[in-house]
XYZ file of C-alpha atoms in Angstrom:
269
model
C 0.000 0.000 0.000
C 0.997 3.652 -0.319
C 2.997 5.371 2.401
C 1.389 7.745 4.868
C 2.246 11.431 5.027
C 5.211 12.280 7.224
C 5.030 14.683 10.163
C 7.606 16.817 11.905
C 9.073 15.454 15.109
C 10.713 17.334 17.882
C 14.087 17.207 16.139
C 12.631 18.671 12.981
C 13.063 15.528 10.788
C 10.349 14.081 8.566
C 9.252 10.335 8.804
C 8.839 8.379 5.535
C 5.845 6.076 4.677
C 6.332 2.276 4.202
C 5.388 0.250 1.121
C 4.977 -3.546 0.713
C 3.605 -6.301 -1.544
C 1.683 -9.313 -0.267
C 1.748 -12.331 -2.600
C -0.950 -15.012 -2.188
C -0.421 -18.207 -4.147
C -3.363 -20.593 -4.618
C -2.932 -24.116 -5.967
C -6.304 -25.560 -7.026
C -7.053 -29.226 -6.564
C -7.052 -31.429 -9.628
C -10.206 -32.906 -11.126
C -9.902 -36.702 -11.303
C -11.959 -39.386 -13.034
C -11.740 -43.194 -12.881
C -10.225 -44.165 -16.233
C -9.000 -47.790 -16.026
C -8.304 -50.687 -13.665
C -7.094 -54.277 -13.549
C -7.066 -57.071 -10.936
C -3.994 -59.113 -9.977
C -2.964 -61.869 -7.626
C -1.114 -60.598 -4.581
C 2.508 -61.379 -3.871
C 4.465 -60.148 -0.840
C 6.058 -57.342 -2.805
C 5.339 -53.892 -4.207
C 4.992 -55.510 -7.619
C 2.027 -57.728 -8.541
C 1.338 -61.360 -9.359
C -0.565 -62.797 -12.301
C -3.477 -60.989 -13.896
C -6.827 -62.304 -12.686
C -8.740 -61.371 -15.833
C -6.735 -63.156 -18.551
C -5.242 -59.928 -19.854
C -8.485 -57.959 -19.869
C -8.729 -54.621 -18.117
C -11.831 -52.856 -16.773
C -13.304 -56.332 -16.221
C -14.785 -57.996 -13.144
C -13.310 -61.179 -11.727
C -14.103 -63.716 -8.992
C -11.685 -64.529 -6.192
C -10.598 -68.155 -5.924
C -11.274 -68.624 -2.203
C -12.441 -66.823 0.904
C -9.750 -64.856 2.726
C -7.804 -64.204 -0.480
C -5.458 -61.226 -0.780
C -5.538 -59.433 -4.132
C -4.329 -56.301 -5.882
C -6.116 -53.469 -7.647
C -4.142 -51.298 -10.049
C -6.105 -48.150 -10.751
C -5.755 -45.207 -13.145
C -7.163 -41.757 -12.367
C -7.335 -39.348 -15.297
C -6.721 -35.660 -14.610
C -9.336 -33.673 -16.530
C -8.637 -30.211 -15.081
C -5.843 -28.579 -13.048
C -2.585 -30.475 -12.669
C -2.265 -32.675 -9.593
C 0.871 -31.676 -7.723
C 2.497 -33.570 -4.845
C 0.764 -33.250 -1.492
C -2.191 -31.163 -2.679
C -4.824 -33.814 -3.418
C -5.724 -36.067 -0.469
C -7.694 -39.128 -1.582
C -9.043 -42.384 -0.132
C -10.400 -45.727 -1.358
C -13.928 -46.946 -0.552
C -15.981 -50.057 -1.341
C -19.633 -51.163 -1.357
C -21.487 -54.403 -2.030
C -23.959 -54.488 -4.903
C -25.418 -56.759 -7.575
C -23.231 -58.250 -10.337
C -22.587 -55.853 -13.212
C -23.761 -52.793 -11.270
C -20.406 -51.064 -10.757
C -20.968 -48.332 -13.304
C -20.927 -44.523 -13.147
C -24.506 -44.452 -11.824
C -23.558 -46.490 -8.741
C -20.452 -44.385 -8.031
C -22.513 -41.843 -6.073
C -24.216 -44.445 -3.851
C -24.306 -43.803 -0.098
C -23.479 -47.492 0.506
C -19.712 -46.960 0.180
C -17.491 -47.194 3.262
C -13.796 -46.487 3.748
C -11.289 -49.269 3.197
C -9.157 -49.561 6.346
C -6.484 -51.886 7.704
C -8.430 -53.085 10.757
C -12.183 -53.223 10.117
C -14.622 -54.052 7.359
C -15.376 -56.910 5.010
C -12.683 -55.777 2.559
C -9.491 -54.375 4.105
C -6.032 -53.214 3.161
C -3.575 -56.110 3.133
C -0.201 -55.739 4.811
C 2.608 -57.282 2.782
C 5.508 -57.768 5.187
C 8.217 -56.917 2.662
C 6.529 -53.744 1.363
C 5.847 -50.326 2.870
C 2.726 -48.218 2.426
C 3.431 -45.284 0.128
C 6.536 -46.688 -1.528
C 6.972 -46.033 -5.270
C 4.705 -47.814 -7.746
C 6.535 -50.583 -9.639
C 5.422 -50.555 -13.273
C 4.911 -53.768 -15.237
C 4.118 -54.629 -18.842
C 0.579 -55.633 -17.817
C -0.432 -52.312 -16.235
C -3.839 -50.955 -17.285
C -3.871 -48.246 -19.953
C -6.127 -45.354 -20.916
C -5.928 -44.997 -24.655
C -2.699 -43.298 -25.636
C -2.578 -41.165 -22.473
C 0.711 -40.880 -20.635
C 0.618 -42.733 -17.306
C 2.440 -41.312 -14.281
C 3.408 -43.895 -11.645
C 2.509 -42.907 -8.085
C 2.524 -45.237 -5.073
C 1.821 -48.677 -3.609
C -0.923 -48.436 -0.963
C -1.699 -50.827 1.888
C -3.131 -48.442 4.507
C -5.166 -45.245 4.762
C -5.342 -42.211 2.497
C -3.088 -41.519 -0.467
C -1.938 -38.562 -2.525
C -0.002 -37.578 -5.615
C 3.757 -37.957 -5.355
C 4.667 -37.118 -8.977
C 2.917 -34.286 -10.833
C 0.136 -35.342 -13.198
C -0.668 -32.668 -15.757
C -4.051 -32.340 -17.413
C -4.721 -35.148 -19.885
C -2.511 -37.694 -18.150
C -3.307 -40.533 -15.746
C -1.919 -41.296 -12.310
C -1.334 -44.996 -11.447
C -1.814 -46.421 -7.954
C -1.480 -49.992 -6.672
C -3.762 -51.120 -3.797
C -3.088 -54.235 -1.713
C -6.428 -55.615 -0.456
C -7.863 -58.717 1.198
C -11.224 -60.419 1.619
C -11.239 -60.226 5.429
C -14.805 -61.141 6.438
C -16.768 -60.727 3.218
C -19.745 -63.024 2.617
C -19.293 -65.642 -0.097
C -20.481 -64.928 -3.636
C -20.783 -61.165 -3.052
C -20.042 -58.420 -5.593
C -18.125 -55.296 -4.526
C -17.464 -51.965 -6.224
C -14.509 -49.710 -5.409
C -14.243 -45.954 -5.793
C -11.833 -43.117 -5.027
C -13.101 -39.989 -3.253
C -11.561 -36.939 -1.614
C -10.420 -37.477 1.963
C -13.510 -35.601 3.218
C -15.793 -37.961 1.286
C -16.458 -35.605 -1.637
C -16.837 -37.503 -4.894
C -14.589 -37.024 -7.892
C -15.776 -36.471 -11.456
C -17.700 -39.192 -13.276
C -18.946 -39.603 -16.823
C -20.422 -42.345 -18.975
C -16.877 -43.582 -19.652
C -15.786 -43.847 -15.993
C -14.426 -47.296 -15.100
C -15.536 -48.350 -11.616
C -13.711 -51.485 -10.351
C -15.830 -54.586 -9.647
C -14.880 -57.905 -8.047
C -16.763 -60.888 -6.611
C -15.877 -63.043 -3.613
C -15.560 -66.802 -3.974
C -18.520 -69.141 -3.679
C -18.883 -70.913 -0.348
C -16.811 -74.071 -0.050
C -18.575 -77.406 0.389
C -17.637 -78.022 4.019
C -18.611 -81.276 5.695
C -21.845 -81.215 7.759
C -21.730 -81.672 11.537
C -23.944 -84.441 13.005
C -24.874 -84.373 16.691
C -27.534 -85.562 19.121
C -27.788 -89.077 17.678
C -30.555 -91.041 19.402
C -31.360 -94.709 18.623
C -34.894 -96.046 18.972
C -35.989 -92.968 20.964
C -33.697 -94.097 23.756
C -35.547 -97.377 24.334
C -33.967 -100.806 24.431
C -33.535 -102.548 21.103
C -34.740 -106.151 20.895
C -33.447 -108.192 18.000
C -35.115 -111.394 16.771
C -33.022 -114.010 14.940
C -33.724 -114.278 11.175
C -36.060 -111.279 11.393
C -35.663 -107.655 10.330
C -36.011 -105.118 13.115
C -36.737 -101.450 12.354
C -34.854 -98.961 14.509
C -35.559 -95.234 14.634
C -32.552 -92.947 14.440
C -32.795 -89.285 15.467
C -30.051 -86.707 14.895
C -29.254 -83.047 14.227
C -27.323 -81.886 11.151
C -25.629 -78.496 10.733
C -24.319 -77.612 7.275
C -22.917 -74.167 6.496
C -23.753 -74.701 2.826
C -27.330 -75.793 3.387
C -28.655 -79.338 3.593
C -29.612 -79.794 -0.044
C -26.543 -81.952 -0.631
C -27.179 -84.278 2.336
C -28.595 -87.659 1.390
C -30.189 -90.218 3.681
C -30.717 -93.899 3.026
C -32.335 -96.796 4.834
C -31.624 -100.459 4.736
C -30.187 -103.348 6.652
C -29.265 -106.945 6.379
C -31.704 -109.162 4.572
C-alpha cells in the first residue's frame, strides 16, 4: 500500500511512509476421473502377481477362495488442473452391490465405506516386505487409458493416499492397492471408488471405469452331526432271522445348506 504522510518530530526531521507487496499463491485441486483398472494376484512385494482377468482390463473377476489377498491397479485421469504432490488427499472406498452394477450411476451411492487396515469386510492387506506409500513398480501388464501418458505414483496398503509425482491435465496417475477379503460373505459383488479425503466424490462420466470384483462361492464343508438317538432311547430287541426297524434321530448343521445331504435306509436281509 501507499505510504502515509510524514510529520515533523521534535528534532525537525520528517518520517517516511512504508510500502509492501503481499503475494498469495493458490494451488487448485485437480479434477480426477476413474479411467481404467485391472485385478492381480497378490505377492508379498510392491509388484504384482498374475493378472486375474486373462489380460483384460476394466473387467470384473471372482476370487478363488475366501480370505484371499488381491491387488487393484487403478488409473485416475486428470481432466482439469494439474495434480501436484501433497495437494490432493484421496481415499479408497468399497460397497457391495449386484453383479454388473459397478458403473458410473452407482459411483454416487451412499453405501460406500472407507477401506481400512483393521475393520470391514474388505481391508487393506499388509505385505511384510513392502511399505505403504513406496513407489509404484510398473509392469508390462499395467492398465492403460488410450494413448494417455501414465504417471506412476505409489503402492498403498493403509489409509489415504496422494499424488507424489505431478500429473498434468490429460494424463493418468497410477496407484497400486493391496487388499484382502477379510470377512466378506461368499459370492458377493463389490465396487470400489476413489473420493476426496472428506468424502467428496470425484468427477464421473459415462466412460468412468468403476472397479468390480466378486468373492468366492462358499466351499462345500462337511456337515456336523450331533444328538444321535437310537430307537428314541428305548432298548432294542433283535429277533433271529427277522428284520427289526430302529428309529434314528439326529441333528445336522451344514454351512452350505442341507440340499446336498442324502439319507438312506436299509439293513441286512
